[in-house]
Coordinates of C-alpha atoms in Angstrom, one line a residue:
Chain A
M22 CA 87.5 146.6 93.6
N23 CA 90.4 144.8 92.0
A24 CA 91.2 142.8 95.1
I25 CA 87.5 141.7 95.5
S26 CA 87.3 140.5 92.0
T27 CA 90.6 138.6 91.8
T28 CA 90.1 136.6 95.0
P29 CA 87.2 134.4 93.9
Y30 CA 88.9 134.0 90.5
I31 CA 91.9 132.4 92.1
V32 CA 89.8 130.2 94.3
S33 CA 87.8 128.8 91.4
N34 CA 91.0 128.4 89.3
K35 CA 92.5 126.3 92.1
K36 CA 89.5 124.1 92.2
L37 CA 89.5 123.6 88.5
T38 CA 93.1 122.7 88.0
L39 CA 94.5 121.4 91.3
S40 CA 92.1 118.6 91.9
D41 CA 91.7 115.7 89.5
P42 CA 88.4 115.5 87.5
D43 CA 85.8 113.4 89.3
W44 CA 86.0 110.5 86.8
V45 CA 89.8 110.3 87.3
R46 CA 89.3 110.4 91.0
Y47 CA 86.7 107.7 91.1
T48 CA 88.5 105.5 88.6
L49 CA 91.7 105.6 90.6
I50 CA 90.0 105.0 93.9
G51 CA 88.1 102.2 92.3
I52 CA 91.3 100.5 91.0
A53 CA 93.1 101.0 94.3
L54 CA 90.3 99.5 96.3
S55 CA 89.9 96.6 93.9
I56 CA 93.5 95.7 94.1
I57 CA 93.6 96.0 97.9
G58 CA 90.4 94.0 98.2
L59 CA 91.6 91.3 95.8
F60 CA 95.1 91.0 97.0
L61 CA 94.9 91.9 100.7
V62 CA 91.4 91.4 102.1
F63 CA 90.2 88.5 100.1
P64 CA 93.1 86.2 101.0
L65 CA 92.5 86.8 104.7
A66 CA 88.9 85.9 104.3
I67 CA 89.9 82.7 102.4
V68 CA 92.1 81.6 105.4
L69 CA 89.1 81.6 107.7
I70 CA 86.7 80.1 105.1
E71 CA 89.0 77.2 104.4
A72 CA 90.0 76.7 108.1
F73 CA 86.3 76.4 109.0
S74 CA 85.2 74.6 105.8
K75 CA 84.6 71.4 107.8
G76 CA 83.2 73.0 110.9
W77 CA 84.5 74.1 114.3
S78 CA 85.2 70.5 115.5
A79 CA 87.5 69.7 112.6
Y80 CA 89.2 73.1 113.1
S81 CA 89.9 72.6 116.8
A82 CA 90.8 68.9 116.2
S83 CA 93.6 69.9 113.8
L84 CA 94.9 72.6 116.2
T85 CA 95.0 70.2 119.1
H86 CA 96.7 67.4 117.1
P87 CA 100.1 66.5 118.7
D88 CA 102.0 67.6 115.6
A89 CA 100.3 71.0 115.5
L90 CA 100.9 71.5 119.3
S91 CA 104.6 70.6 119.0
A92 CA 104.9 73.0 116.0
M93 CA 103.4 75.8 118.1
R94 CA 105.7 75.0 121.0
L95 CA 108.7 75.1 118.7
T96 CA 107.6 78.4 117.1
L97 CA 107.2 79.9 120.5
L98 CA 110.6 78.6 121.7
V99 CA 112.3 80.1 118.6
A100 CA 110.7 83.5 119.1
V101 CA 111.5 83.5 122.8
V102 CA 115.2 82.9 122.1
A103 CA 115.5 85.0 118.9
V104 CA 113.6 88.1 119.8
P105 CA 115.6 89.1 122.9
L106 CA 118.9 88.5 121.2
T107 CA 117.9 90.6 118.2
T108 CA 116.6 93.3 120.5
V109 CA 119.8 93.5 122.6
F110 CA 121.8 93.6 119.4
G111 CA 119.6 96.3 117.9
I112 CA 119.9 98.5 121.0
S113 CA 123.6 98.3 121.2
A114 CA 124.0 98.8 117.4
A115 CA 121.8 101.9 117.6
W116 CA 123.7 103.3 120.6
A117 CA 127.0 102.9 118.8
I118 CA 125.8 104.2 115.5
A119 CA 123.5 107.1 116.6
R120 CA 125.6 108.3 119.6
F121 CA 129.2 108.1 118.2
D122 CA 131.2 108.9 115.1
F123 CA 133.6 106.3 113.8
R124 CA 135.2 105.2 110.6
G125 CA 133.2 102.7 108.5
K126 CA 129.9 103.7 110.0
S127 CA 128.0 103.7 106.8
L128 CA 129.5 100.3 105.9
L129 CA 128.3 99.0 109.2
I130 CA 124.8 100.3 108.5
T131 CA 124.8 98.6 105.1
L132 CA 126.0 95.3 106.6
I133 CA 123.2 95.4 109.3
D134 CA 120.7 95.8 106.5
L135 CA 122.3 93.1 104.4
P136 CA 120.1 90.1 105.7
F137 CA 117.1 92.0 104.2
S138 CA 118.4 91.6 100.7
V139 CA 119.5 88.0 101.0
S140 CA 117.1 85.3 99.8
P141 CA 115.8 83.3 102.8
V142 CA 116.9 80.1 101.1
I143 CA 120.5 81.4 101.0
A144 CA 120.2 82.3 104.7
G145 CA 119.5 78.7 105.4
L146 CA 122.1 77.5 102.9
I147 CA 125.0 79.3 104.6
Y148 CA 124.3 77.6 107.9
V149 CA 124.2 74.2 106.2
L150 CA 127.6 75.0 104.7
V151 CA 129.0 75.8 108.2
F152 CA 127.2 73.3 110.5
G153 CA 125.9 70.6 108.1
A154 CA 127.4 67.1 107.7
Q155 CA 129.4 68.3 104.7
G156 CA 130.0 71.8 106.2
W157 CA 133.2 73.3 107.7
L158 CA 132.4 72.3 111.3
G159 CA 130.4 69.2 110.3
P160 CA 133.1 66.5 111.2
W161 CA 133.9 68.2 114.5
L162 CA 130.2 68.5 115.5
S163 CA 129.4 64.9 114.7
E164 CA 132.5 63.7 116.7
H165 CA 131.1 65.6 119.7
N166 CA 127.6 64.5 119.0
I167 CA 126.2 68.0 118.6
K168 CA 123.4 68.5 116.1
I169 CA 122.7 71.9 114.7
I170 CA 121.4 71.3 111.2
F171 CA 118.1 69.4 111.1
A172 CA 117.7 70.4 114.8
V173 CA 116.4 73.3 116.9
P174 CA 119.7 75.2 117.1
G175 CA 119.9 75.5 113.3
I176 CA 116.3 76.8 113.2
I177 CA 117.1 79.4 115.8
L178 CA 120.3 80.5 114.0
A179 CA 118.5 80.9 110.6
T180 CA 115.8 82.9 112.5
L181 CA 118.5 85.1 114.0
F182 CA 119.8 85.8 110.5
V183 CA 116.5 86.8 108.9
T184 CA 115.4 88.9 111.9
F185 CA 118.8 90.5 112.3
P186 CA 118.1 94.2 111.2
F187 CA 114.5 94.4 112.6
V188 CA 115.2 96.3 115.9
A189 CA 118.3 98.2 114.8
R190 CA 116.7 99.8 111.7
E191 CA 113.7 101.0 113.8
L192 CA 116.0 102.6 116.4
I193 CA 118.9 104.1 114.4
P194 CA 117.0 106.8 112.4
L195 CA 115.0 107.8 115.5
M196 CA 118.0 108.1 117.8
Q197 CA 119.9 110.0 115.1
E198 CA 117.1 112.4 114.8
M199 CA 116.6 112.8 118.6
G200 CA 120.1 114.1 119.2
H201 CA 121.9 113.6 122.5
E202 CA 121.5 116.9 124.3
E203 CA 119.1 115.3 126.9
E204 CA 121.5 112.4 127.6
E205 CA 124.5 114.7 127.9
A206 CA 122.6 116.9 130.3
A207 CA 121.9 113.9 132.5
L208 CA 125.5 112.7 132.3
S209 CA 126.9 116.1 133.2
L210 CA 124.6 116.2 136.2
G211 CA 126.3 113.0 137.4
A212 CA 124.0 110.2 136.1
T213 CA 125.8 106.9 135.3
G214 CA 125.6 105.5 131.7
W215 CA 123.0 102.9 132.7
Q216 CA 120.9 105.5 134.6
T217 CA 121.0 107.8 131.5
F218 CA 120.0 104.9 129.3
F219 CA 117.0 103.8 131.4
K220 CA 115.8 107.2 132.5
I221 CA 116.4 109.3 129.3
T222 CA 117.0 107.1 126.2
L223 CA 114.6 104.3 126.8
P224 CA 111.5 106.4 127.5
N225 CA 112.3 108.4 124.3
I226 CA 112.6 105.3 122.1
K227 CA 110.1 103.0 123.8
W228 CA 107.4 103.0 121.0
A229 CA 109.9 102.5 118.2
L230 CA 111.6 99.8 120.2
L231 CA 108.3 98.0 120.7
T232 CA 107.5 98.3 117.0
G233 CA 110.8 96.7 116.2
V234 CA 110.3 93.9 118.7
L235 CA 106.8 93.3 117.3
L236 CA 107.9 93.1 113.7
C237 CA 110.9 90.9 114.7
N238 CA 108.5 88.6 116.6
A239 CA 106.2 88.4 113.6
R240 CA 109.1 87.4 111.3
A241 CA 110.6 85.0 113.8
M242 CA 107.3 83.1 114.2
G243 CA 106.5 83.3 110.5
E244 CA 109.8 82.6 108.8
F245 CA 109.5 79.8 106.3
G246 CA 112.3 79.7 103.6
A247 CA 115.4 79.9 105.8
V248 CA 113.9 77.6 108.4
S249 CA 112.8 75.1 105.8
V250 CA 116.4 74.6 104.6
V251 CA 117.9 73.9 108.0
S252 CA 114.9 72.1 109.7
G253 CA 114.8 68.7 107.9
H254 CA 111.0 68.7 108.4
I255 CA 111.1 66.1 111.2
R256 CA 107.5 65.8 112.4
G257 CA 106.9 66.6 116.1
L258 CA 110.6 67.6 116.4
T259 CA 111.8 70.3 114.0
N260 CA 108.6 71.5 112.3
T261 CA 107.7 75.1 113.2
L262 CA 104.2 76.3 112.6
P263 CA 104.9 77.5 109.0
L264 CA 106.5 74.2 108.2
H265 CA 103.6 72.3 109.8
I266 CA 101.3 74.3 107.4
E267 CA 103.4 73.3 104.4
V268 CA 103.5 69.6 105.4
S269 CA 99.7 69.5 106.0
Y270 CA 99.0 71.3 102.8
N271 CA 101.2 69.0 100.7
E272 CA 99.3 66.0 102.3
Y273 CA 96.0 67.5 101.2
D274 CA 95.0 68.1 104.9
F275 CA 93.7 71.6 104.0
V276 CA 91.7 72.1 107.2
G277 CA 94.9 71.4 109.1
A278 CA 97.0 73.7 106.9
F279 CA 94.5 76.6 107.1
A280 CA 93.8 76.1 110.8
G281 CA 97.6 76.7 111.4
A282 CA 97.5 79.5 108.8
S283 CA 94.6 81.2 110.7
L284 CA 96.8 81.4 113.8
L285 CA 99.6 83.1 111.9
A286 CA 97.2 85.4 110.0
A287 CA 95.8 86.4 113.4
L288 CA 99.3 87.2 114.5
A289 CA 99.9 89.3 111.4
I290 CA 96.7 91.3 112.0
V291 CA 97.5 91.8 115.7
T292 CA 101.0 92.9 114.7
L293 CA 99.6 95.4 112.1
V294 CA 97.1 96.9 114.6
F295 CA 99.8 97.4 117.3
K296 CA 102.3 98.7 114.7
T297 CA 99.7 101.4 113.6
L298 CA 99.0 102.3 117.3
L299 CA 102.7 102.5 118.1
E300 CA 103.5 104.7 115.1
W301 CA 100.7 107.0 116.1
K302 CA 102.1 107.1 119.7
Q303 CA 105.6 107.8 118.4
N304 CA 104.3 110.7 116.3
Q305 CA 102.4 112.1 119.2
D306 CA 105.6 112.0 121.4
L307 CA 107.7 113.6 118.6
K308 CA 105.1 116.4 118.2
A309 CA 105.0 117.0 121.9
A310 CA 108.8 117.0 122.0
R311 CA 109.0 119.5 119.2
L312 CA 106.4 121.7 120.8
A313 CA 108.3 121.6 124.1
A314 CA 111.5 122.5 122.3
A315 CA 109.8 125.4 120.5
E316 CA 108.7 126.8 123.8
Chain B
M29 CA 136.8 108.3 117.9
P30 CA 133.6 109.1 119.9
Q31 CA 132.2 112.5 119.1
S32 CA 131.1 113.2 122.6
K33 CA 133.7 112.9 125.4
I34 CA 131.2 112.2 128.2
M35 CA 128.9 109.8 126.3
P36 CA 129.7 106.4 127.8
G37 CA 129.5 102.9 126.4
F38 CA 131.1 103.1 122.9
R39 CA 133.4 100.2 123.4
P40 CA 130.9 97.7 124.7
A41 CA 128.2 98.7 122.3
I42 CA 130.4 98.6 119.2
G43 CA 132.1 95.4 120.5
L44 CA 128.8 93.6 121.0
T45 CA 127.5 94.8 117.6
L46 CA 130.6 93.7 115.7
V47 CA 130.8 90.3 117.4
Y48 CA 127.1 89.5 116.8
L49 CA 127.4 90.8 113.2
A50 CA 130.4 88.5 112.6
L51 CA 128.8 85.4 114.2
I52 CA 125.4 85.6 112.7
V53 CA 126.0 87.2 109.3
L54 CA 129.6 87.6 108.2
I55 CA 131.2 84.3 109.2
P56 CA 128.4 82.2 107.7
L57 CA 128.4 84.3 104.5
S58 CA 132.1 83.9 104.2
A59 CA 131.7 80.1 104.7
M60 CA 129.7 80.1 101.5
L61 CA 132.3 82.3 99.8
L62 CA 135.1 79.9 100.8
K63 CA 133.1 76.9 99.6
A64 CA 132.5 78.7 96.3
M65 CA 136.3 79.4 95.9
Q66 CA 137.1 75.7 96.3
L67 CA 135.4 75.2 92.9
S68 CA 137.4 75.7 89.8
F69 CA 136.2 78.3 87.3
D70 CA 135.3 75.4 84.9
E71 CA 133.2 73.7 87.5
Y72 CA 131.5 76.9 88.4
W73 CA 130.8 77.7 84.8
A74 CA 129.5 74.2 84.1
I75 CA 127.0 74.5 86.9
L76 CA 125.8 77.9 85.8
T77 CA 125.5 77.1 82.2
N78 CA 123.5 74.0 82.9
H79 CA 120.1 74.3 81.0
R80 CA 118.0 73.7 84.1
V81 CA 119.9 76.3 86.1
Q82 CA 119.7 78.9 83.4
A83 CA 116.0 78.2 82.9
S84 CA 115.4 78.8 86.7
F85 CA 117.3 82.1 86.5
R86 CA 115.1 83.2 83.6
V87 CA 112.0 82.2 85.5
S88 CA 113.0 84.0 88.7
F89 CA 114.3 87.2 87.2
G90 CA 111.7 87.3 84.4
S91 CA 108.7 86.9 86.7
A92 CA 110.2 89.2 89.3
L93 CA 110.6 91.9 86.6
I94 CA 107.1 91.6 85.3
A95 CA 105.6 91.4 88.8
A96 CA 107.6 94.5 90.0
A97 CA 106.5 96.5 86.9
I98 CA 102.8 95.6 87.6
A99 CA 103.2 96.3 91.3
A100 CA 104.8 99.7 90.4
V101 CA 101.8 100.8 88.4
F102 CA 99.2 99.6 90.9
G103 CA 101.3 100.7 93.8
F104 CA 101.5 104.2 92.3
I105 CA 97.7 104.3 91.9
I106 CA 97.2 103.1 95.5
A107 CA 99.7 105.6 96.9
W108 CA 98.2 108.4 94.9
S109 CA 94.6 107.6 96.1
L110 CA 95.7 107.3 99.7
V111 CA 97.6 110.6 99.7
R112 CA 95.5 112.8 97.5
Y113 CA 91.9 111.6 97.9
T114 CA 89.7 111.1 100.9
F115 CA 87.3 108.2 101.1
P116 CA 85.7 106.2 103.9
G117 CA 88.0 103.6 105.6
K118 CA 91.1 105.2 104.3
R119 CA 93.1 104.8 107.5
L120 CA 92.2 101.2 107.8
I121 CA 93.2 100.6 104.2
D122 CA 96.5 102.4 104.7
A123 CA 97.3 100.0 107.6
L124 CA 96.3 97.0 105.5
I125 CA 99.0 97.8 102.9
D126 CA 101.6 96.3 105.2
M127 CA 99.8 93.0 105.3
P128 CA 102.2 91.2 102.9
F129 CA 105.1 92.3 105.2
A130 CA 103.4 90.9 108.2
L131 CA 101.7 87.7 106.8
P132 CA 104.1 84.7 106.9
T133 CA 105.0 83.7 103.4
A134 CA 103.8 80.1 103.8
V135 CA 100.3 81.4 104.6
A136 CA 100.4 83.8 101.6
G137 CA 101.6 80.8 99.5
I138 CA 98.8 78.4 100.4
V139 CA 96.1 81.1 100.2
L140 CA 97.1 82.3 96.8
A141 CA 97.4 78.8 95.5
T142 CA 93.9 78.0 96.8
I143 CA 92.4 81.2 95.2
Y144 CA 94.1 80.9 91.8
E145 CA 94.2 77.1 91.2
P146 CA 92.0 76.0 88.2
Q147 CA 89.2 75.1 90.6
G148 CA 89.8 78.0 93.0
W149 CA 87.7 81.1 93.6
I150 CA 89.4 83.3 91.0
G151 CA 91.3 80.7 89.1
K152 CA 88.0 79.0 88.0
L153 CA 86.6 82.4 86.9
V154 CA 89.6 83.2 84.8
M155 CA 89.9 79.6 83.5
D156 CA 86.2 79.5 82.4
N157 CA 86.0 83.0 80.9
F158 CA 89.5 83.4 79.3
G159 CA 90.9 79.9 79.2
I160 CA 94.0 81.0 81.1
Q161 CA 95.4 78.9 83.9
I162 CA 97.1 81.0 86.6
A163 CA 98.3 78.6 89.4
Y164 CA 100.9 76.0 88.6
K165 CA 102.1 78.1 85.7
P166 CA 104.7 80.9 85.5
L167 CA 101.7 83.3 85.7
G168 CA 101.1 82.1 89.2
I169 CA 104.6 83.1 90.2
V170 CA 103.9 86.6 88.9
V171 CA 100.7 86.8 90.9
A172 CA 102.5 85.8 94.1
L173 CA 105.3 88.3 93.5
I174 CA 102.8 91.2 92.8
F175 CA 101.3 90.4 96.3
I176 CA 104.8 90.5 97.9
G177 CA 106.0 93.6 96.0
L178 CA 103.0 95.9 96.3
P179 CA 103.8 97.3 99.8
F180 CA 107.4 98.1 98.8
V181 CA 106.1 100.4 96.0
V182 CA 103.3 102.0 98.1
R183 CA 105.5 102.7 101.1
T184 CA 108.3 104.2 99.0
I185 CA 106.0 106.6 97.0
E186 CA 103.7 107.6 99.8
P187 CA 106.2 109.8 101.8
V188 CA 107.5 111.5 98.7
L189 CA 104.0 112.3 97.5
Q190 CA 103.1 113.7 100.9
E191 CA 106.2 116.0 100.9
L192 CA 105.5 117.2 97.4
D193 CA 104.9 120.9 97.5
L194 CA 101.5 121.8 96.2
A195 CA 102.8 125.3 95.3
V196 CA 104.6 123.8 92.3
E197 CA 101.4 122.4 90.9
E198 CA 99.6 125.6 91.7
A199 CA 102.3 127.5 89.7
A200 CA 101.9 125.1 86.7
A201 CA 98.1 125.5 86.9
S202 CA 98.2 129.3 87.1
L203 CA 100.6 129.4 84.2
G204 CA 97.9 127.7 82.1
A205 CA 98.9 124.0 82.3
T206 CA 96.1 121.5 82.1
R207 CA 95.9 118.9 84.9
L208 CA 97.4 116.3 82.6
Q209 CA 100.3 118.6 81.7
A210 CA 100.9 119.5 85.3
F211 CA 100.9 115.8 86.2
V212 CA 103.3 114.8 83.4
K213 CA 105.7 117.7 83.6
V214 CA 105.6 118.6 87.3
I215 CA 104.4 115.7 89.5
L216 CA 105.7 112.7 87.6
P217 CA 109.4 113.9 87.4
N218 CA 109.2 114.4 91.2
I219 CA 107.9 111.0 92.1
L220 CA 109.6 109.0 89.4
P221 CA 112.8 108.3 91.5
A222 CA 110.6 107.0 94.3
T223 CA 108.6 104.8 91.9
I224 CA 111.8 103.4 90.4
T225 CA 113.2 102.7 93.9
G226 CA 110.0 100.9 94.9
F227 CA 110.1 98.9 91.7
A228 CA 113.8 97.9 92.4
L229 CA 112.9 96.9 96.0
A230 CA 110.0 94.8 94.8
F231 CA 112.2 93.2 92.2
A232 CA 115.0 92.5 94.6
R233 CA 112.6 90.9 97.1
G234 CA 110.8 88.9 94.3
V235 CA 114.0 87.4 92.9
G236 CA 114.8 85.7 96.3
E237 CA 111.2 85.0 97.4
Y238 CA 110.5 81.4 98.2
G239 CA 107.5 80.7 100.6
S240 CA 104.7 82.5 98.8
V241 CA 105.8 81.2 95.4
I242 CA 106.4 77.5 95.7
F243 CA 102.8 76.6 96.5
I244 CA 101.4 78.4 93.4
A245 CA 104.3 77.8 91.0
G246 CA 103.8 74.2 90.1
N247 CA 107.6 73.9 90.3
M248 CA 108.1 72.3 86.9
P249 CA 111.8 72.2 85.9
Y250 CA 112.6 74.4 82.9
I251 CA 109.2 76.1 83.1
S252 CA 108.2 77.2 86.6
E253 CA 111.1 76.3 88.8
I254 CA 112.5 79.3 90.7
V255 CA 116.2 79.6 91.7
P256 CA 115.6 79.3 95.5
L257 CA 113.8 76.1 94.9
L258 CA 116.6 74.7 92.7
I259 CA 119.1 75.5 95.5
I260 CA 116.9 73.4 98.0
T261 CA 116.6 70.6 95.4
K262 CA 120.4 70.5 95.0
L263 CA 120.9 70.4 98.8
E264 CA 118.4 67.6 99.1
Q265 CA 120.4 65.7 96.5
Y266 CA 123.6 66.4 98.4
E267 CA 125.0 68.5 95.5
Y268 CA 126.6 71.0 97.8
A269 CA 128.8 72.4 95.0
G270 CA 125.8 73.1 92.8
A271 CA 123.9 74.7 95.6
T272 CA 126.9 76.8 96.6
A273 CA 127.6 78.0 93.1
I274 CA 124.0 79.0 92.5
G275 CA 123.6 80.6 95.9
M276 CA 126.8 82.6 95.4
T277 CA 125.6 83.9 92.1
M278 CA 122.3 84.9 93.6
L279 CA 124.1 86.6 96.5
I280 CA 126.4 88.6 94.1
L281 CA 123.3 89.7 92.1
S282 CA 121.6 90.7 95.4
F283 CA 124.6 92.8 96.3
L284 CA 124.5 94.6 93.0
L285 CA 120.8 95.2 93.4
L286 CA 121.4 96.5 96.9
L287 CA 124.0 99.0 95.6
L288 CA 121.7 100.1 92.9
I289 CA 118.9 100.6 95.4
N290 CA 121.1 102.6 97.8
G291 CA 122.0 104.8 94.8
L292 CA 118.4 105.2 93.9
Q293 CA 117.5 106.1 97.5
W294 CA 120.2 108.7 97.6
W295 CA 118.7 110.1 94.3
V296 CA 115.2 110.3 95.9
R297 CA 116.5 112.1 98.9
R298 CA 118.4 114.6 96.8
R299 CA 115.4 115.2 94.5
S300 CA 113.1 115.8 97.4
G301 CA 115.6 118.2 98.9
Q302 CA 116.7 116.2 101.9
L303 CA 120.3 116.3 101.0

């Protein structure tokens, strides 16, 4: 009798006090959705509205303008060089940090994260102070007729700085959590280091690695502040797509600016969609691995 | 000292890591340090106490502080709604939170300027009804930095809120606490560290932010000129000493913020039982 009467009491008590009153719930959801709509959805819509404000022909004309095309080519070139370098660095840093113990490891992790907390403008400034005309290597470089600042190499260097932690910070926590029993098993069965990496490690980290590469690529193609300092804004030569957007906007060519912006916004959306998919994949794999380990 | 005797590749992996770290990050950063050390203390002091420089520091840190505080409040509400409530489209909205991370800052900059300028979609609305101009004023900087800071707060609070044990709330409720009491005395102390961390991350990012701000700021010296822009202005005028001194000061302040954030994150992990 006692048991029968207390059970419903506890259930109703739970409902009363553990969930927020309806008016609180609806107010909070309302505020959250308004903020997200106002700050995240509306701006994306504006990009498209402004880009097509003078019709499709104006849109396609500004995207096929020689300056726009050369900006796109340069942006692709920068990404093609920067993303593989950051990826190779990220994998080797994760291997060293997650698979071995050594002194100064936490300092190394902090240093790898450092570019995240440096203002992009300072990322550009430091390269100007090394390679610029007034910089440490400036006189030597001009003697040998090598141009880094206000040229493509400077843009690539600044991009390498701002994308520096992207792959490493995706891989390090995952590889630390994974442990190295599987790799040790393969090694003790006679696999070489590279075989172990490609057959054991890589399949385990592939989704996180792809996420890191994807985010790195988005930043490499979209970086503005650091690149702006070292580029010199030479039209058709050192303008990346984000710089081309800035120049067009400042010259009141709004269709041109937003047409370029629409490409980068599309890149951002594609990046987010794939990131969500990859995180879901990664969680599935982790769950499967835990289930297998439990059995 | 490798922990596993049979695990290969320590030397090449750490070698590559350190060489790349030195080339891309450490050597260029020390180039700025060396350049800054060439300045005498008096020169350094004269640059930093210049009125325009001081005004830009006030603008950058002031607007980042206000924006981070607003982002902390709204970010908290968003994280709470996403974790505790169900509503249609929740998953899509959760993915959208990262938009300011993924959207290039120049795109964010021109879009926000277009929306909030006096003739813009929202700018005109606010101008006509309240007589407040948003874009090309310090307020515009705050708006841009809220946009940039929001995901930092949401993404820091979300996991802590998910891990929070409902049994504690149940205990409070069964001991007679009202929902508000349970929130203030049980839930809030548990997510406060994460909220402060999110606030600090948003603040740190806001202080150095450039791309999303310069289009909406108006960039008036003494009023709406941010520190990163002043560095670029000095560089364009070939005032390398000025740019270096300001850049070095910003870098030191970022380091201090980074240390503070690391401490806060340690606090969060300890509070949520991960340490």
